[in-house]
mmCIF file of C-alpha atoms in Angstrom:
data_model
loop_
_atom_site.group_PDB
_atom_site.id
_atom_site.type_symbol
_atom_site.label_atom_id
_atom_site.label_comp_id
_atom_site.label_asym_id
_atom_site.label_seq_id
_atom_site.Cartn_x
_atom_site.Cartn_y
_atom_site.Cartn_z
ATOM 1 C CA ALA A 25 2.438 -31.784 39.986
ATOM 2 C CA GLN A 26 3.072 -35.354 41.021
ATOM 3 C CA THR A 27 0.593 -37.615 42.770
ATOM 4 C CA VAL A 28 0.866 -41.164 44.070
ATOM 5 C CA THR A 29 -2.102 -43.382 44.894
ATOM 6 C CA GLN A 30 -2.049 -46.599 46.872
ATOM 7 C CA SER A 31 -5.558 -48.000 46.743
ATOM 8 C CA GLN A 32 -5.064 -50.783 49.300
ATOM 9 C CA PRO A 33 -4.945 -49.421 52.862
ATOM 10 C CA GLU A 34 -4.395 -52.933 54.234
ATOM 11 C CA MET A 35 -3.241 -56.252 52.846
ATOM 12 C CA SER A 36 -2.725 -59.632 54.433
ATOM 13 C CA VAL A 37 -0.665 -62.612 53.303
ATOM 14 C CA GLN A 38 0.096 -66.036 54.648
ATOM 15 C CA GLU A 39 3.706 -66.743 55.488
ATOM 16 C CA ALA A 40 5.598 -68.188 52.472
ATOM 17 C CA GLU A 41 2.923 -66.955 50.065
ATOM 18 C CA THR A 42 3.122 -64.163 47.493
ATOM 19 C CA VAL A 43 1.443 -60.760 47.741
ATOM 20 C CA THR A 44 1.238 -57.789 45.379
ATOM 21 C CA LEU A 45 0.879 -54.188 46.531
ATOM 22 C CA SER A 46 -0.542 -51.698 44.039
ATOM 23 C CA CYS A 47 0.588 -48.191 43.221
ATOM 24 C CA THR A 48 -0.409 -45.721 40.518
ATOM 25 C CA TYR A 49 1.167 -42.349 39.959
ATOM 26 C CA ASP A 50 0.949 -39.255 37.850
ATOM 27 C CA THR A 51 3.816 -37.018 36.857
ATOM 28 C CA SER A 52 4.600 -34.470 34.177
ATOM 29 C CA GLU A 53 8.308 -35.245 34.384
ATOM 30 C CA SER A 54 9.912 -37.171 31.549
ATOM 31 C CA ASP A 55 12.744 -38.488 33.709
ATOM 32 C CA TYR A 56 11.900 -39.840 37.126
ATOM 33 C CA TYR A 57 12.479 -42.722 39.496
ATOM 34 C CA LEU A 58 10.064 -44.901 41.409
ATOM 35 C CA PHE A 59 10.658 -46.278 44.888
ATOM 36 C CA TRP A 60 9.115 -48.643 47.376
ATOM 37 C CA TYR A 61 9.975 -47.976 51.012
ATOM 38 C CA LYS A 62 9.126 -50.121 54.015
ATOM 39 C CA GLN A 63 8.312 -48.568 57.402
ATOM 40 C CA PRO A 64 8.260 -51.004 60.329
ATOM 41 C CA PRO A 65 6.946 -49.982 63.776
ATOM 42 C CA SER A 66 10.397 -48.545 64.531
ATOM 43 C CA ARG A 67 9.354 -45.760 62.076
ATOM 44 C CA GLN A 68 12.581 -45.785 60.053
ATOM 45 C CA MET A 69 11.845 -45.807 56.324
ATOM 46 C CA ILE A 70 13.936 -48.454 54.559
ATOM 47 C CA LEU A 71 14.369 -48.654 50.793
ATOM 48 C CA VAL A 72 12.996 -51.888 49.367
ATOM 49 C CA ILE A 73 13.472 -51.389 45.647
ATOM 50 C CA ARG A 74 14.065 -48.667 43.047
ATOM 51 C CA GLN A 75 13.086 -48.444 39.373
ATOM 52 C CA GLU A 76 14.385 -46.060 36.737
ATOM 53 C CA ALA A 77 11.481 -44.900 34.589
ATOM 54 C CA TYR A 78 13.533 -45.007 31.387
ATOM 55 C CA LYS A 79 14.300 -48.716 31.876
ATOM 56 C CA GLN A 80 11.735 -51.189 30.622
ATOM 57 C CA GLN A 81 13.201 -54.061 32.591
ATOM 58 C CA ASN A 82 11.517 -54.548 35.933
ATOM 59 C CA ALA A 83 13.740 -54.208 38.998
ATOM 60 C CA THR A 84 14.302 -57.181 41.293
ATOM 61 C CA GLU A 85 15.865 -57.411 44.751
ATOM 62 C CA ASN A 86 15.880 -60.949 46.124
ATOM 63 C CA ARG A 87 12.247 -61.719 47.071
ATOM 64 C CA PHE A 88 11.022 -58.295 45.968
ATOM 65 C CA SER A 89 10.176 -57.394 42.389
ATOM 66 C CA VAL A 90 8.159 -54.751 40.628
ATOM 67 C CA ASN A 91 5.742 -54.716 37.727
ATOM 68 C CA PHE A 92 6.336 -51.362 36.064
ATOM 69 C CA GLN A 93 3.796 -50.354 33.429
ATOM 70 C CA LYS A 94 4.906 -46.928 32.267
ATOM 71 C CA ALA A 95 2.015 -46.222 29.914
ATOM 72 C CA ALA A 96 -0.482 -47.094 32.626
ATOM 73 C CA LYS A 97 1.601 -45.266 35.253
ATOM 74 C CA SER A 98 1.463 -48.323 37.444
ATOM 75 C CA PHE A 99 4.213 -49.573 39.754
ATOM 76 C CA SER A 100 3.244 -52.605 41.832
ATOM 77 C CA LEU A 101 5.437 -54.459 44.319
ATOM 78 C CA LYS A 102 5.468 -58.247 44.502
ATOM 79 C CA ILE A 103 6.777 -59.953 47.613
ATOM 80 C CA SER A 104 7.508 -63.647 47.177
ATOM 81 C CA ASP A 105 7.925 -66.190 49.962
ATOM 82 C CA SER A 106 6.563 -63.702 52.508
ATOM 83 C CA GLN A 107 8.227 -63.681 55.904
ATOM 84 C CA LEU A 108 7.022 -62.445 59.281
ATOM 85 C CA GLY A 109 9.616 -59.672 59.093
ATOM 86 C CA ASP A 110 7.948 -58.294 55.982
ATOM 87 C CA ALA A 111 5.051 -57.009 58.088
ATOM 88 C CA ALA A 112 5.156 -53.209 57.892
ATOM 89 C CA MET A 113 3.749 -50.147 56.156
ATOM 90 C CA TYR A 114 4.821 -49.945 52.533
ATOM 91 C CA PHE A 115 5.024 -46.617 50.737
ATOM 92 C CA CYS A 116 5.310 -46.075 47.022
ATOM 93 C CA GLY A 117 7.125 -42.918 45.938
ATOM 94 C CA VAL A 118 7.999 -40.919 42.830
ATOM 95 C CA GLY A 119 11.258 -38.980 42.699
ATOM 96 C CA ASN A 120 11.851 -36.092 40.316
ATOM 97 C CA GLN A 121 15.048 -34.553 39.040
ATOM 98 C CA GLY A 122 15.203 -32.164 41.966
ATOM 99 C CA GLY A 123 15.386 -35.128 44.299
ATOM 100 C CA LYS A 124 11.939 -34.453 45.712
ATOM 101 C CA LEU A 125 10.040 -37.590 46.732
ATOM 102 C CA ILE A 126 6.240 -37.744 46.685
ATOM 103 C CA PHE A 127 4.759 -40.631 48.653
ATOM 104 C CA GLY A 128 1.436 -42.419 48.544
ATOM 105 C CA GLN A 129 -0.766 -43.009 51.576
ATOM 106 C CA GLY A 130 0.752 -46.389 52.330
ATOM 107 C CA THR A 131 -0.383 -50.008 52.522
ATOM 108 C CA GLU A 132 -0.208 -51.860 55.820
ATOM 109 C CA LEU A 133 0.925 -55.422 55.220
ATOM 110 C CA SER A 134 0.326 -58.104 57.803
ATOM 111 C CA VAL A 135 1.870 -61.579 57.544
ATOM 112 C CA LYS A 136 0.055 -64.506 59.118
ATOM 113 C CA PRO A 137 2.095 -67.425 60.456
ATOM 114 C CA GLU B 8 28.478 -46.594 58.180
ATOM 115 C CA ALA B 9 26.419 -44.593 60.658
ATOM 116 C CA GLY B 10 22.865 -43.812 59.591
ATOM 117 C CA VAL B 11 20.808 -40.657 59.928
ATOM 118 C CA ALA B 12 20.538 -39.696 63.581
ATOM 119 C CA GLN B 13 17.555 -37.842 65.014
ATOM 120 C CA SER B 14 16.649 -36.647 68.466
ATOM 121 C CA PRO B 15 14.573 -36.700 70.515
ATOM 122 C CA ARG B 16 12.602 -39.846 69.718
ATOM 123 C CA TYR B 17 9.479 -38.542 71.423
ATOM 124 C CA LYS B 18 8.272 -35.136 72.493
ATOM 125 C CA ILE B 19 5.070 -34.077 74.218
ATOM 126 C CA ILE B 20 4.220 -30.388 74.480
ATOM 127 C CA GLU B 21 1.199 -28.209 74.987
ATOM 128 C CA LYS B 22 -0.185 -26.057 72.215
ATOM 129 C CA ARG B 23 1.474 -22.677 71.810
ATOM 130 C CA GLN B 24 4.754 -24.018 73.191
ATOM 131 C CA SER B 25 7.876 -24.271 71.053
ATOM 132 C CA VAL B 26 9.835 -27.381 70.121
ATOM 133 C CA ALA B 27 12.998 -28.225 68.209
ATOM 134 C CA PHE B 28 14.168 -31.366 66.481
ATOM 135 C CA TRP B 29 17.741 -32.231 65.574
ATOM 136 C CA CYS B 30 19.114 -34.249 62.667
ATOM 137 C CA ASN B 31 22.611 -35.443 61.815
ATOM 138 C CA PRO B 32 22.792 -36.832 58.260
ATOM 139 C CA ILE B 33 25.058 -39.535 56.893
ATOM 140 C CA SER B 34 28.594 -38.253 56.524
ATOM 141 C CA GLY B 35 29.223 -36.812 53.083
ATOM 142 C CA HIS B 36 25.563 -36.400 52.159
ATOM 143 C CA ALA B 37 25.031 -32.943 50.730
ATOM 144 C CA THR B 38 21.239 -33.054 50.642
ATOM 145 C CA LEU B 39 19.043 -33.102 53.726
ATOM 146 C CA TYR B 40 15.266 -33.374 53.895
ATOM 147 C CA TRP B 41 12.671 -32.840 56.609
ATOM 148 C CA TYR B 42 9.342 -34.649 56.240
ATOM 149 C CA GLN B 43 6.133 -34.484 58.240
ATOM 150 C CA GLN B 44 4.188 -37.730 58.544
ATOM 151 C CA ILE B 45 0.698 -37.404 59.983
ATOM 152 C CA LEU B 46 -0.821 -40.612 61.331
ATOM 153 C CA GLY B 47 -2.204 -42.751 58.517
ATOM 154 C CA GLN B 48 -0.506 -40.761 55.758
ATOM 155 C CA GLY B 49 2.697 -40.890 53.777
ATOM 156 C CA PRO B 50 5.569 -38.532 54.564
ATOM 157 C CA LYS B 51 5.243 -35.025 53.145
ATOM 158 C CA LEU B 52 8.306 -32.962 52.337
ATOM 159 C CA LEU B 53 8.634 -29.806 54.410
ATOM 160 C CA ILE B 54 12.051 -28.526 53.382
ATOM 161 C CA GLN B 55 15.069 -29.627 51.374
ATOM 162 C CA PHE B 56 18.634 -28.389 51.857
ATOM 163 C CA GLN B 57 21.626 -28.672 49.574
ATOM 164 C CA ASN B 58 24.638 -28.127 51.829
ATOM 165 C CA ASN B 59 23.537 -25.104 53.879
ATOM 166 C CA GLY B 60 21.220 -23.606 51.251
ATOM 167 C CA VAL B 61 17.477 -24.163 50.868
ATOM 168 C CA VAL B 62 16.412 -25.908 47.643
ATOM 169 C CA ASP B 63 12.692 -26.250 48.332
ATOM 170 C CA ASP B 64 10.624 -24.967 51.263
ATOM 171 C CA SER B 65 7.344 -24.508 49.426
ATOM 172 C CA GLN B 66 5.454 -26.814 51.848
ATOM 173 C CA LEU B 67 6.910 -25.356 55.045
ATOM 174 C CA PRO B 68 4.387 -23.317 57.095
ATOM 175 C CA LYS B 69 6.754 -20.423 57.509
ATOM 176 C CA ASP B 70 4.602 -18.557 60.021
ATOM 177 C CA ARG B 71 5.434 -21.188 62.632
ATOM 178 C CA PHE B 72 8.058 -23.549 61.230
ATOM 179 C CA SER B 73 11.700 -22.743 60.666
ATOM 180 C CA ALA B 74 14.718 -24.835 59.775
ATOM 181 C CA GLU B 75 18.402 -24.296 59.429
ATOM 182 C CA ARG B 76 21.432 -26.266 58.407
ATOM 183 C CA LEU B 77 24.443 -24.399 59.648
ATOM 184 C CA LYS B 78 27.783 -25.467 58.176
ATOM 185 C CA GLY B 79 25.978 -27.829 55.821
ATOM 186 C CA VAL B 80 25.901 -30.771 58.227
ATOM 187 C CA ASP B 81 23.477 -30.930 61.180
ATOM 188 C CA SER B 82 20.016 -29.460 60.879
ATOM 189 C CA THR B 83 17.378 -28.202 63.284
ATOM 190 C CA LEU B 84 13.653 -27.930 62.657
ATOM 191 C CA LYS B 85 11.685 -25.664 64.976
ATOM 192 C CA ILE B 86 7.992 -25.125 65.560
ATOM 193 C CA GLN B 87 6.856 -21.983 67.376
ATOM 194 C CA PRO B 88 4.089 -21.830 68.454
ATOM 195 C CA ALA B 89 2.856 -25.400 68.075
ATOM 196 C CA LYS B 90 -0.727 -26.226 67.138
ATOM 197 C CA LEU B 91 -2.702 -29.399 67.731
ATOM 198 C CA GLU B 92 -2.485 -30.279 64.031
ATOM 199 C CA ASP B 93 1.317 -30.369 64.249
ATOM 200 C CA SER B 94 1.093 -33.723 66.023
ATOM 201 C CA ALA B 95 2.984 -36.033 63.696
ATOM 202 C CA VAL B 96 6.233 -37.886 63.147
ATOM 203 C CA TYR B 97 9.010 -35.673 61.817
ATOM 204 C CA LEU B 98 11.438 -37.586 59.652
ATOM 205 C CA CYS B 99 14.841 -36.477 58.509
ATOM 206 C CA ALA B 100 16.497 -37.976 55.439
ATOM 207 C CA SER B 101 19.731 -37.419 53.561
ATOM 208 C CA SER B 102 21.145 -38.260 50.145
ATOM 209 C CA LEU B 103 24.388 -37.686 48.279
ATOM 210 C CA GLU B 104 22.907 -35.119 45.930
ATOM 211 C CA TYR B 105 19.440 -33.859 45.028
ATOM 212 C CA VAL B 106 18.905 -35.849 41.888
ATOM 213 C CA ALA B 107 16.134 -38.304 41.157
ATOM 214 C CA GLU B 108 18.234 -41.456 41.266
ATOM 215 C CA ASN B 109 19.801 -40.779 44.624
ATOM 216 C CA ILE B 110 18.460 -42.904 47.424
ATOM 217 C CA GLN B 111 17.208 -41.072 50.468
ATOM 218 C CA TYR B 112 18.217 -42.596 53.805
ATOM 219 C CA PHE B 113 15.876 -41.912 56.674
ATOM 220 C CA GLY B 114 16.279 -41.512 60.392
ATOM 221 C CA ALA B 115 13.910 -43.059 62.935
ATOM 222 C CA GLY B 116 11.998 -39.824 63.322
ATOM 223 C CA THR B 117 10.645 -37.793 66.220
ATOM 224 C CA ARG B 118 7.073 -38.397 67.305
ATOM 225 C CA LEU B 119 5.520 -35.106 68.414
ATOM 226 C CA SER B 120 2.324 -34.968 70.423
ATOM 227 C CA VAL B 121 0.742 -31.546 70.915
ATOM 228 C CA LEU B 122 -1.841 -31.480 73.713
#
């Protein structure tokens, strides 16, 4: 069974500052992928970043980067130079070989101007 | 490229009534997913289709929920009869294939309120 835990229900960051969202997971799969999705009030889940578990190099997408610690089963998301448009719910997810995605409970990020 | 389309956006019904949601995935995507997202929680997979066949429906409450994907394109999720605890957002997603690395693209969801 796979589980995903996001221990921060809410986070707040000042515009232009950096914030890190935490995620831990558990899986018995040897080959899996990790995802961060953003869900704004419009409800549509949007992919932020994806990490292959077999790659040691941390993924980066513009202002978004991850800190992937495989042994610790930790997958945190760092948002640099935060913008007002980054305000949303963020969900961490683990994908197995069957394509099934398990999500955490989410972290609500607010950005203060 | 058109995204995943869902309708309706909102639905309000009374308990014991029936309701249906529609999803049109991205063209060419073989895999289609239905998720239930209860307020304050992450999405939970209900059912997964590969073309018009079911890959995983282990979390689908089959006594009241049903889903179909005729012709391997559009899909319909039905609830009959609805219960109060079915109030949630129902999200549809699609991907090229059902492998771990494939990105799932989501629709805007249907918010269901059961009174």
